[in-house]
Short mmCIF file of C-alpha atoms and ligand atoms in Angstrom, two decimals:
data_model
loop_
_atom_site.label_atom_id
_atom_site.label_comp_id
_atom_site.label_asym_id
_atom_site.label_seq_id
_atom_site.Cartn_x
_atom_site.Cartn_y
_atom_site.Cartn_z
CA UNK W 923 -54.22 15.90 125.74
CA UNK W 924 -53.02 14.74 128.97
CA UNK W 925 -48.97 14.71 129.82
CA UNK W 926 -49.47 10.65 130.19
CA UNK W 927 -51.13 10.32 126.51
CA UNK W 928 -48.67 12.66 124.97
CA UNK W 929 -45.65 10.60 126.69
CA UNK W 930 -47.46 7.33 125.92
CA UNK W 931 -47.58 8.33 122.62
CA UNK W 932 -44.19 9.87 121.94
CA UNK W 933 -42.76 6.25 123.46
CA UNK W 934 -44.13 5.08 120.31
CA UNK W 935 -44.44 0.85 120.13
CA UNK W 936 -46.97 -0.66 122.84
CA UNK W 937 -47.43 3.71 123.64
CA UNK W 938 -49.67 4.51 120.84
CA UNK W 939 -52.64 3.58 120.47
CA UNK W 940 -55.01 5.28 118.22
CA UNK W 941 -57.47 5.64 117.96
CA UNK W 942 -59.82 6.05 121.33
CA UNK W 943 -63.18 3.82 121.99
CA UNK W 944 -65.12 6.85 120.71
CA UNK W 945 -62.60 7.26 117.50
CA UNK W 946 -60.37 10.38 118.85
CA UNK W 947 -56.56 10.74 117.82
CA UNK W 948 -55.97 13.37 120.74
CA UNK W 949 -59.00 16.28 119.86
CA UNK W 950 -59.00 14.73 116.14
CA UNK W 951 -61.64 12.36 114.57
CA UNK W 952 -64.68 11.79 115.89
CA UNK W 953 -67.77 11.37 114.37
CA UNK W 954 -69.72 14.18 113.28
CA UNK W 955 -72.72 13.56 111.39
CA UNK W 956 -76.58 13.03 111.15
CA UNK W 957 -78.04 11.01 113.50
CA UNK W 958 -79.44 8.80 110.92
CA UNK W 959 -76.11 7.47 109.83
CA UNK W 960 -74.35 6.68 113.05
CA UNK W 961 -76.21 3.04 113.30
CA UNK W 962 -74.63 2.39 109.51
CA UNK W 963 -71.37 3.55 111.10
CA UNK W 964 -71.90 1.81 114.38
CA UNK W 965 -72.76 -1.74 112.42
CA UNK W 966 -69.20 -1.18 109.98
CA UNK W 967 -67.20 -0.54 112.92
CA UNK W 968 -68.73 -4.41 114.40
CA UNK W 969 -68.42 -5.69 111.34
CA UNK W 970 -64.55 -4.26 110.94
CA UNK W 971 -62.99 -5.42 114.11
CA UNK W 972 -64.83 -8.69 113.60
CA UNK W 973 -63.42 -9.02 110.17
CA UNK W 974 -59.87 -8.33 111.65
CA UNK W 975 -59.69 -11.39 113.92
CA UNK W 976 -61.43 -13.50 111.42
CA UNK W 977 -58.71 -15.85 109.76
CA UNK W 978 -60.79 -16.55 106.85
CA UNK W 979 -61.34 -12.70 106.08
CA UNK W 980 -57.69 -12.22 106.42
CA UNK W 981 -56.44 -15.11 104.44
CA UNK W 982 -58.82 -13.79 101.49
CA UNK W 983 -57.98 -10.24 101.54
CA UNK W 984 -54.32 -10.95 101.36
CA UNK W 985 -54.44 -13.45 98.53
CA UNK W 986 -56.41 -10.82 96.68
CA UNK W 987 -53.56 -8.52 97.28
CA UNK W 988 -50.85 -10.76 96.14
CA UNK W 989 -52.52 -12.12 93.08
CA UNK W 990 -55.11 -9.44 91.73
CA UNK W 991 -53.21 -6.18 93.23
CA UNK W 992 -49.86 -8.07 92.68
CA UNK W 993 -47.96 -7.45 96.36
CA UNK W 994 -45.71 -7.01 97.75
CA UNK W 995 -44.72 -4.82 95.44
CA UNK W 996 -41.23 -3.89 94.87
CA UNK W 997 -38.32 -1.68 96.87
CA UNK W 998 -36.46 -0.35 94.11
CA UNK W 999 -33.07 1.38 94.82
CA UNK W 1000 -32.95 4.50 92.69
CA UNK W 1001 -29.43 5.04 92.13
CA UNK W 1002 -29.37 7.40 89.41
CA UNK W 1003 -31.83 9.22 91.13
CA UNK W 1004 -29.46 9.17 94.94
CA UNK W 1005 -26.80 10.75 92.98
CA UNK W 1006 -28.79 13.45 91.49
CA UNK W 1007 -30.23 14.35 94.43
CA UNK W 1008 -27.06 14.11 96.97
CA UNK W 1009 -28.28 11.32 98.73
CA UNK W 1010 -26.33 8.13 99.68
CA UNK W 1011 -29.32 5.68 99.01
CA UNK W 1012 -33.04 6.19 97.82
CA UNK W 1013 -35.18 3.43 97.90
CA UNK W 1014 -38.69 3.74 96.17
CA UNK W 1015 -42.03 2.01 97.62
CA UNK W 1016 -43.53 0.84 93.99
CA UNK W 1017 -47.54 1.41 94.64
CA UNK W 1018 -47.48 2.80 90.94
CA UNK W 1019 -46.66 -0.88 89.87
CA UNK W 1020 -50.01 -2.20 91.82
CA UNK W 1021 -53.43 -2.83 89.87
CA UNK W 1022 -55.11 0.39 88.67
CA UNK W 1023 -51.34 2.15 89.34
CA UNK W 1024 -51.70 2.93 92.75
CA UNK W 1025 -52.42 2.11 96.23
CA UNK W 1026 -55.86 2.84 96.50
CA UNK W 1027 -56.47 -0.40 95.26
CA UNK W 1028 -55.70 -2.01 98.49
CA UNK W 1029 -58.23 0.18 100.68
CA UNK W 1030 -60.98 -0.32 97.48
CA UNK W 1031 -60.95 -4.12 97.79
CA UNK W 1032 -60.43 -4.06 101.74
CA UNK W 1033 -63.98 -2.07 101.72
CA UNK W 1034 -65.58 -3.78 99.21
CA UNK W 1035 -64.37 -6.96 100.96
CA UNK W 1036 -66.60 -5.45 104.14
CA UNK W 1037 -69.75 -4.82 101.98
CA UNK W 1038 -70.04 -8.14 101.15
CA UNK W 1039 -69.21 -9.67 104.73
CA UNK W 1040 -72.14 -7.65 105.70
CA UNK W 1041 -74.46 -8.77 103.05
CA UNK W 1042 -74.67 -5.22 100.82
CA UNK W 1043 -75.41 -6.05 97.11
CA UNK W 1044 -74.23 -2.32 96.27
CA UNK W 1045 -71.24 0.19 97.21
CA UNK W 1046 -71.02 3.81 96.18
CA UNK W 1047 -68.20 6.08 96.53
CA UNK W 1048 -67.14 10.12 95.97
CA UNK W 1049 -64.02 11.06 94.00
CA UNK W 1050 -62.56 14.08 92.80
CA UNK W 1051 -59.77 13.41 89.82
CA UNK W 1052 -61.27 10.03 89.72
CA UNK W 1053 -58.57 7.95 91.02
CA UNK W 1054 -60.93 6.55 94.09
CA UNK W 1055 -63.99 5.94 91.36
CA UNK W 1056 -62.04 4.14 89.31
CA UNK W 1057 -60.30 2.07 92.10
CA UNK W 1058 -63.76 1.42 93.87
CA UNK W 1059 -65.60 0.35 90.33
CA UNK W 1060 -62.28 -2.26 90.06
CA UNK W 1061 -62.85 -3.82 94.06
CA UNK W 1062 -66.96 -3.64 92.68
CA UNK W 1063 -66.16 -5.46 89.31
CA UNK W 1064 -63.62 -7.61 91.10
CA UNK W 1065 -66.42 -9.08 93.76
CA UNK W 1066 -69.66 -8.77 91.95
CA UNK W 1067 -70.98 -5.54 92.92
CA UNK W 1068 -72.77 -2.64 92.07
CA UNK W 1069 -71.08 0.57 92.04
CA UNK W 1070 -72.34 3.61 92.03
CA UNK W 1071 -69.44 7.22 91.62
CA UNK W 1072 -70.71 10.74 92.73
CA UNK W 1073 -68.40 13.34 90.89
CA UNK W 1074 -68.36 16.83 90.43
CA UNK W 1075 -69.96 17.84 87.61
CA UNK W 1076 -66.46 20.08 86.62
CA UNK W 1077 -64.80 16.95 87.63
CA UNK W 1078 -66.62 14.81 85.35
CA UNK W 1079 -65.62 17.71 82.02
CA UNK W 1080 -62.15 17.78 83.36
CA UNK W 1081 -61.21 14.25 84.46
CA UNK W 1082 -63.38 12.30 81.33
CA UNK W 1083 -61.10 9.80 80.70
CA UNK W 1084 -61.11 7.89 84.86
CA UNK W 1085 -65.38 8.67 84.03
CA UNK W 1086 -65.31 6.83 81.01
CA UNK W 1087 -62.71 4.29 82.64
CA UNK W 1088 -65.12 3.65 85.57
CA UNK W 1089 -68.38 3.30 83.15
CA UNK W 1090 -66.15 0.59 81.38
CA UNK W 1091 -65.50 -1.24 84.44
CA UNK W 1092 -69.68 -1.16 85.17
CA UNK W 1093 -70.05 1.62 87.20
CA UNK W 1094 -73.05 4.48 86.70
CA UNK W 1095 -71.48 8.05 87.59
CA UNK W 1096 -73.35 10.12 89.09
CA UNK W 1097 -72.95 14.10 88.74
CA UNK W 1098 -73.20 16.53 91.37
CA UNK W 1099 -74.19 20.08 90.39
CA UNK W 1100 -74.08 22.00 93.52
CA UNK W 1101 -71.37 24.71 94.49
CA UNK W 1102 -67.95 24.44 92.46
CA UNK W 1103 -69.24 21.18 91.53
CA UNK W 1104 -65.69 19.02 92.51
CA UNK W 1105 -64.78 17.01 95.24
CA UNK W 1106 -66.33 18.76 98.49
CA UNK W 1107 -69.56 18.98 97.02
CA UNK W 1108 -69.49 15.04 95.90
CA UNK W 1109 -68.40 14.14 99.72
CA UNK W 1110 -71.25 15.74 101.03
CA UNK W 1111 -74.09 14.24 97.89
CA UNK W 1112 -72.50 10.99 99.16
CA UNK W 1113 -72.93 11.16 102.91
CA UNK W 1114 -76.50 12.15 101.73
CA UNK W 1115 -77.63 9.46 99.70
CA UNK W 1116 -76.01 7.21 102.37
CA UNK W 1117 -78.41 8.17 104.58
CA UNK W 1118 -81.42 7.30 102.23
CA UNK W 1119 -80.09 4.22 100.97
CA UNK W 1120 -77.98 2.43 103.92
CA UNK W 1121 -79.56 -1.02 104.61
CA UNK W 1122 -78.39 -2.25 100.98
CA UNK W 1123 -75.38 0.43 99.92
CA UNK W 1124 -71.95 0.60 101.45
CA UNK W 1125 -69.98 3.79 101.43
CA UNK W 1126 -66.72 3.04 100.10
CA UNK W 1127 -64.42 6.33 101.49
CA UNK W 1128 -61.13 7.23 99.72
CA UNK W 1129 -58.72 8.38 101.84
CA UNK W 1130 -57.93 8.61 105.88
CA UNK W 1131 -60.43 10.63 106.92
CA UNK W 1132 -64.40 11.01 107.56
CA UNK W 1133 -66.10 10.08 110.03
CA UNK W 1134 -64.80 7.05 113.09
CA UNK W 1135 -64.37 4.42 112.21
CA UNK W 1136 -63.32 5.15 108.65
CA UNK W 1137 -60.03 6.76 109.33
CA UNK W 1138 -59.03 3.01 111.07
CA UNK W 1139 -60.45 1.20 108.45
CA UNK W 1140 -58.40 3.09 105.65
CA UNK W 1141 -55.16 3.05 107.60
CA UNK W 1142 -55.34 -0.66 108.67
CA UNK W 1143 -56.26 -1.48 105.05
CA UNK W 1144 -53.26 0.21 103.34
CA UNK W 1145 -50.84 -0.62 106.52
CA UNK W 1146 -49.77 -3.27 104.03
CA UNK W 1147 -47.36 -0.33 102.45
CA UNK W 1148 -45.47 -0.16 105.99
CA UNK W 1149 -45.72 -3.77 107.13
CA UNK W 1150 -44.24 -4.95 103.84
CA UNK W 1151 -41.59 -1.48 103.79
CA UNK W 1152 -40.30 -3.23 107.53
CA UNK W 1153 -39.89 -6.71 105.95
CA UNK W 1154 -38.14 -5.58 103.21
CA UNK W 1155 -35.81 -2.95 105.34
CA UNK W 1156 -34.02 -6.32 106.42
CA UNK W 1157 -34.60 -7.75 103.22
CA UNK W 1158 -32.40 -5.41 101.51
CA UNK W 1159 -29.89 -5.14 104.26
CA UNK W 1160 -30.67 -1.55 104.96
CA UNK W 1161 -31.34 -1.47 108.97
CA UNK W 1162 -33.42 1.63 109.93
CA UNK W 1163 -33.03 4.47 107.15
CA UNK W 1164 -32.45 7.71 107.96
CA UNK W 1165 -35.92 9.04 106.30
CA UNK W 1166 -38.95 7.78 105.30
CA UNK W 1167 -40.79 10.20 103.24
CA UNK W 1168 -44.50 9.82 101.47
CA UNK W 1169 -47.15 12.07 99.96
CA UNK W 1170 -50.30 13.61 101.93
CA UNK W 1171 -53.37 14.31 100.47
CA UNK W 1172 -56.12 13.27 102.42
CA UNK W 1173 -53.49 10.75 104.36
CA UNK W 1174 -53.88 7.52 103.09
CA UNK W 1175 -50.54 6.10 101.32
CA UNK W 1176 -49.10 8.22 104.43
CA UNK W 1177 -50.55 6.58 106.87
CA UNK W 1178 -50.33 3.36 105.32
CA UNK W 1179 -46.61 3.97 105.25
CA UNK W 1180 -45.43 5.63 108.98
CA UNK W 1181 -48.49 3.62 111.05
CA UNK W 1182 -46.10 0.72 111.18
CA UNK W 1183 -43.43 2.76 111.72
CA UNK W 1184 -44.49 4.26 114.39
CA UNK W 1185 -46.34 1.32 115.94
CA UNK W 1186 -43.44 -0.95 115.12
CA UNK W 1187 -40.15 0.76 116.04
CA UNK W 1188 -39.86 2.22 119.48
CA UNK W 1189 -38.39 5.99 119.57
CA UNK W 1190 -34.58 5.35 119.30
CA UNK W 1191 -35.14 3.26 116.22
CA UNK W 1192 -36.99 4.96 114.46
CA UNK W 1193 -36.17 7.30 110.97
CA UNK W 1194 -37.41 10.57 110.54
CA UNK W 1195 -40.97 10.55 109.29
CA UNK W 1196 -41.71 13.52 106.64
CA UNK W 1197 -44.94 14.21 104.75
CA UNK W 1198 -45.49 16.38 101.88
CA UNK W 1199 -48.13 18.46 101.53
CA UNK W 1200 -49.25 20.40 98.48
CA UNK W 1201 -48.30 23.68 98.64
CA UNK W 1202 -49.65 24.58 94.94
CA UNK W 1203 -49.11 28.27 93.96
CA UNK W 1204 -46.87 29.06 97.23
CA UNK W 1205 -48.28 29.24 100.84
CA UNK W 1206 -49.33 32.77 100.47
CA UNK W 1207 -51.33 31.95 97.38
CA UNK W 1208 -53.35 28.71 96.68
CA UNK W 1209 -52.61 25.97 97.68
CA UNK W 1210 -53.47 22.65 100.01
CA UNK W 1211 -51.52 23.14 102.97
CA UNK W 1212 -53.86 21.65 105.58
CA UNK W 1213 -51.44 21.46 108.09
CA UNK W 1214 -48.94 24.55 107.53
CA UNK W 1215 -51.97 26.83 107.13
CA UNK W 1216 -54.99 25.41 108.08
CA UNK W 1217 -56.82 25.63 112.09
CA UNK W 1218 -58.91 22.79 113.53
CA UNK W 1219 -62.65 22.66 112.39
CA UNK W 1220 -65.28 19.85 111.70
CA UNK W 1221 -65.90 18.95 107.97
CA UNK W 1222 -67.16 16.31 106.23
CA UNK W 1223 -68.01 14.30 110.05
CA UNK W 1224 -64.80 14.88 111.33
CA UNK W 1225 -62.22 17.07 113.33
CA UNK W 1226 -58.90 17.93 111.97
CA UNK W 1227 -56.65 21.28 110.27
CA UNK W 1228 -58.89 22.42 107.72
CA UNK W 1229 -58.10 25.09 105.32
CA UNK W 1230 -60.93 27.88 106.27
CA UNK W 1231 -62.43 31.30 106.05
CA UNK W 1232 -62.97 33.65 109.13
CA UNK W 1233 -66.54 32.48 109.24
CA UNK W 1234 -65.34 28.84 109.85
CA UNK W 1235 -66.23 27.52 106.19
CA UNK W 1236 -63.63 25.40 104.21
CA UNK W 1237 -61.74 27.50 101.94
CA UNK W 1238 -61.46 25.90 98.32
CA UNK W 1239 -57.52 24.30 97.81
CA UNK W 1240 -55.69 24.13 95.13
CA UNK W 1241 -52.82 21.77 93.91
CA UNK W 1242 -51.29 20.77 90.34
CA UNK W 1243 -51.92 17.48 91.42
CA UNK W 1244 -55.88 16.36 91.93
CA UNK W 1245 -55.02 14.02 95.06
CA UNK W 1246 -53.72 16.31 97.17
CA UNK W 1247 -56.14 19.02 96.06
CA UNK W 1248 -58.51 19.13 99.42
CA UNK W 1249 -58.69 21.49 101.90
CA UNK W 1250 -58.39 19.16 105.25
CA UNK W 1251 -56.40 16.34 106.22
CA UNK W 1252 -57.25 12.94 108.21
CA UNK W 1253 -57.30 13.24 112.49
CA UNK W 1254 -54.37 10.57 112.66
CA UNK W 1255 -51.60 13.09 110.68
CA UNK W 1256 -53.21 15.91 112.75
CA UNK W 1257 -52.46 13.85 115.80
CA UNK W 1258 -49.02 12.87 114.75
CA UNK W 1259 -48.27 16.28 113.56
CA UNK W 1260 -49.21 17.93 116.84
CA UNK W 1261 -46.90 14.86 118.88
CA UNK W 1262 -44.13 15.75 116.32
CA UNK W 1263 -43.64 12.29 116.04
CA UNK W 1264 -44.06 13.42 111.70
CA UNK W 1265 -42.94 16.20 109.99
CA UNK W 1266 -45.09 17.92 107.25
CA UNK W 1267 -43.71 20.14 104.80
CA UNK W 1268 -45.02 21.65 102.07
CA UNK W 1269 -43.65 21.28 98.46
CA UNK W 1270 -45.10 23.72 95.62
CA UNK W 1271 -46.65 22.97 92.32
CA UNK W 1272 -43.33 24.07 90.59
CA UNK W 1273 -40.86 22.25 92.94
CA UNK W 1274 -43.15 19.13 92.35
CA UNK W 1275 -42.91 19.63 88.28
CA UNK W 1276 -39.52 19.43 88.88
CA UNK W 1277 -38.92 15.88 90.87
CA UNK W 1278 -41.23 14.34 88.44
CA UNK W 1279 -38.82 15.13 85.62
CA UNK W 1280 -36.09 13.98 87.51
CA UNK W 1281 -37.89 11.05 88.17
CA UNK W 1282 -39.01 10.26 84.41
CA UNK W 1283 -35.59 11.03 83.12
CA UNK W 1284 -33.36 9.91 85.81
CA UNK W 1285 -35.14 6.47 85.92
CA UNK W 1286 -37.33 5.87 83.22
CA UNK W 1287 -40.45 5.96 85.62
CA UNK W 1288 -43.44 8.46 85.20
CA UNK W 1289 -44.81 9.29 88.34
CA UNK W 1290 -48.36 11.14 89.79
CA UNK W 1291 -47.68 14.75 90.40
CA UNK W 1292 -48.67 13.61 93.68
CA UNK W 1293 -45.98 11.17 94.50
CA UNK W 1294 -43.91 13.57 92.85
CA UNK W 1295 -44.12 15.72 96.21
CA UNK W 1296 -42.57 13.66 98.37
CA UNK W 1297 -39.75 12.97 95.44
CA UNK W 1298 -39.10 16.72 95.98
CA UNK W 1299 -38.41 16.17 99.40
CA UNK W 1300 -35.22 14.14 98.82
CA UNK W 1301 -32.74 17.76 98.20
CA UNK W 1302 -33.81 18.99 100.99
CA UNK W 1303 -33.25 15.60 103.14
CA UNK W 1304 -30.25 16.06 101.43
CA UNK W 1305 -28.70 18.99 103.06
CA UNK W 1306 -30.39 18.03 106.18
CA UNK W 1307 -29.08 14.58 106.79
CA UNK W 1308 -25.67 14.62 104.29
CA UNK W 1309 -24.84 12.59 101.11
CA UNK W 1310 -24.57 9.35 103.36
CA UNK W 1311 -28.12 9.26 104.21
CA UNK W 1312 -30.42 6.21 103.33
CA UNK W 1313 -34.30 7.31 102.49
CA UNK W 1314 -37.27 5.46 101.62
CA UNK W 1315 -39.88 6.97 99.48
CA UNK W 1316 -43.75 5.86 99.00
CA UNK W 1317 -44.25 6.12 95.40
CA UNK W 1318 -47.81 6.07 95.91
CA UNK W 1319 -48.46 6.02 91.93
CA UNK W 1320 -47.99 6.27 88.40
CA UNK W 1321 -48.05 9.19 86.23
CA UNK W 1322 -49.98 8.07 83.20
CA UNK W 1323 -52.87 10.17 84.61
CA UNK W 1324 -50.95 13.24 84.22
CA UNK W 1325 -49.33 13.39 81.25
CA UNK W 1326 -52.08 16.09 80.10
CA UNK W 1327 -51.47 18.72 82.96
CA UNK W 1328 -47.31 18.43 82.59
CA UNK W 1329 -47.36 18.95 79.03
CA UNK W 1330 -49.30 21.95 79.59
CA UNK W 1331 -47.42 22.89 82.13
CA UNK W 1332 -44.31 22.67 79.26
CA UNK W 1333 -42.33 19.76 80.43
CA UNK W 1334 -41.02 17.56 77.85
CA UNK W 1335 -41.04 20.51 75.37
CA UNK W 1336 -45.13 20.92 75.41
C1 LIG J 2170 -55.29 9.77 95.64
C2 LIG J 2170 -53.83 9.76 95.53
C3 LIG J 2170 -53.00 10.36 96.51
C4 LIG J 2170 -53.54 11.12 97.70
O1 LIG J 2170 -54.32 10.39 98.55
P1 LIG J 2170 -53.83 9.93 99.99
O2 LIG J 2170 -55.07 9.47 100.64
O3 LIG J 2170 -53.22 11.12 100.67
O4 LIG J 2170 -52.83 8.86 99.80
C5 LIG J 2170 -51.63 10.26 96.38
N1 LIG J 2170 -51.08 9.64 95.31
C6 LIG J 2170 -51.83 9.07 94.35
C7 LIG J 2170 -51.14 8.40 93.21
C8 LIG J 2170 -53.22 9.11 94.42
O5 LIG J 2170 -53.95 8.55 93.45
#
């Protein structure tokens, strides 16, 4: 990176721009995959930025979001939750209270939205716990599509309730039986079949990450989070906070969140950006600590920190929560993580366990084991920033999905 892009860059506002003409964030991105995909990738990113100046496009995508997804959704200040933690103020992004519980819902509709702007009767998408299937068979329901879920065949035994969910909602799920048979192995299947099926199927990707010009599309499609978070900053009267804090599995409700932030506030006004990654069993066991652990490598068509062996091959990672349970991490957090204009920190499965409790008894709301990383942030914020401190939070979801792994894990007596 040159000293005028990192400076750029560090100015924040009219500085950062991200990412490049050929999709870079610094040496992240890119597009790394067969040549008989990059016109299908070529044609979306057309399509996209056409679809971004075009009013009608707009207009329909956001009155979708209001009245289907049901945004803006809330900024709820946690007060019980401020005191047990030592905070002065925490106020909570509700994505758990959108459609289907979470945010993906707002990248699942923006995509879908795109498949039928450029005239494809059928989408198909990869999950792992089967949040993203399930999200992507509501957009497909939603606008008259066909949908078509590659899982993991182990993800299909343990996650059978989002498989019968998406079948419900019209969708055919599709196993993969190669390898460990989970999320990695259901990326690549659906880069594959892409390839054979591309002039009628979009691919519908699930988090910020893949190859350009995906990682735009995902972040401009859930920049709704930090666009609305800014609004209701003055709504509420609370100025700049001290923190904002979200989740980061792949990137998405992160980006979604600290894009506008960054984009929006110039350097003196801005609060300190943290991300939590999963840190499962402790760094020096497993875990899903792209950033703290991993080096840069290509997967999946693009460059980022990936979580790898000697030999260069991505390591399998492990969290107690399935969306944060993949070994890389999308080129814009790289970027931002290299600039330092983000922190990333990495919260274990047992510190995690704990902020959800607090969270379900402290305020009578259940969250995912994966927003319940960034809720584990707040003590530490605490004794960083003093019991003054204001700090926003990106709930990214509900916990409903959970309740299965936390009573095993022996919370609420088992
Ligand atoms: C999928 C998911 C995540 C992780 O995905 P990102 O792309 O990092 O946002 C976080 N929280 C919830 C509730 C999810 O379903």
């Amino acid at each position: 990176m040159s000293d005028r892009t990192r400076e750029d860059a560090a100015l924040g506002g009219a500085g950062y721009r991200t990412p490049d003409a050929r999709g870079y964030y610094g040496p992240y991105g890119g597009r790394f995959v067969p040549e008989t995909v990059m016109p299908a990738l070529e044609e979306l990113e057309r399509v996209f930025d056409d679809a971004l100046t075009d009013d009608a496009f707009l207009e329909q995508f956001g009155s979708l979001l209001a009245d289907y997804v049901g945004r803006p959704t809330p900024l709820y200040r946690a007060r019980r939750l401020a005191e047990a933690v030592g905070l002065g103020a925490v106020w909570l992004k509700r994505e758990d209270l959108a459609h289907t519980g979470a945010h993906k819902i707002n990248n699942t509709i923006g995509q879908c939205l795109l498949a039928r702007r450029m005239g494809k009767p059928r989408v198909i998408a990869e999950t792992g716990a089967g949040q993203h299937g399930v999200a992507t068979a509501t957009a497909a329901a939603l606008l008259g599509l066909e949908c078509a879920v590659f899982m993991g065949s182990e993800d299909i035994r343990r996650q059978s309730l989002n498989v019968y969910k998406s079948r419900l909602l019209g969708a055919e799920v599709v196993p993969v039986e190669e390898g460990a048979r989970t999320l990695a192995e259901a990326v690549t299947a659906t880069l594959r079949h892409w390839t054979e099926r591309v002039e009628d199927t979009f691919y519908v990707l699930g988090s910020a990450l893949g190859p350009h010009p995906y990682p735009r599309v995902v972040r401009e499609f859930q920049s709704v989070i930090g666009r609305e978070l800014l609004a209701q900053f003055d709504e509420h009267g609370i100025g700049t906070p001290d923190a904002v804090c979200a989740c980061v599995g792949g990137g998405s409700n992160a980006i979604g969140t600290f894009h506008p932030i960054v984009t929006g506030l110039g350097e003196g006004e801005r609060p300190l950006l943290v991300g939590a990654e999963a840190a499962g069993e402790g760094l020096d066991g497993r875990h899903g600590a792209s950033l703290a652990k991993g080096e840069p490598g290509v997967m999946h068509g693009f460059m980022s920190y990936l979580l790898q062996d000697e030999r260069g091959n991505p390591i399998e990672a492990h969290s107690i929560s399935a969306g944060l349970d993949y070994p890389g991490i999308g080129p814009e957090h790289a970027y931002l993580h290299d600039l330092g204009l983000v922190r990333y920190e990495p919260v274990t499965d047992e510190e995690a366990l704990v902020a959800f409790e607090l969270l379900c008894r402290g305020e009578g709301i259940i969250p995912a084991l994966e927003s319940s990383h960034a809720l584990a942030l707040l003590p530490r914020l605490a004794v960083e920033l003093g019991s003054d401190a204001v700090v926003v939070l990106t709930l990214s979801g509900r916990g409903d999905k959970d309740v299965d792994i936390v009573r095993e894990a022996g919370l609420g007596g088992g």
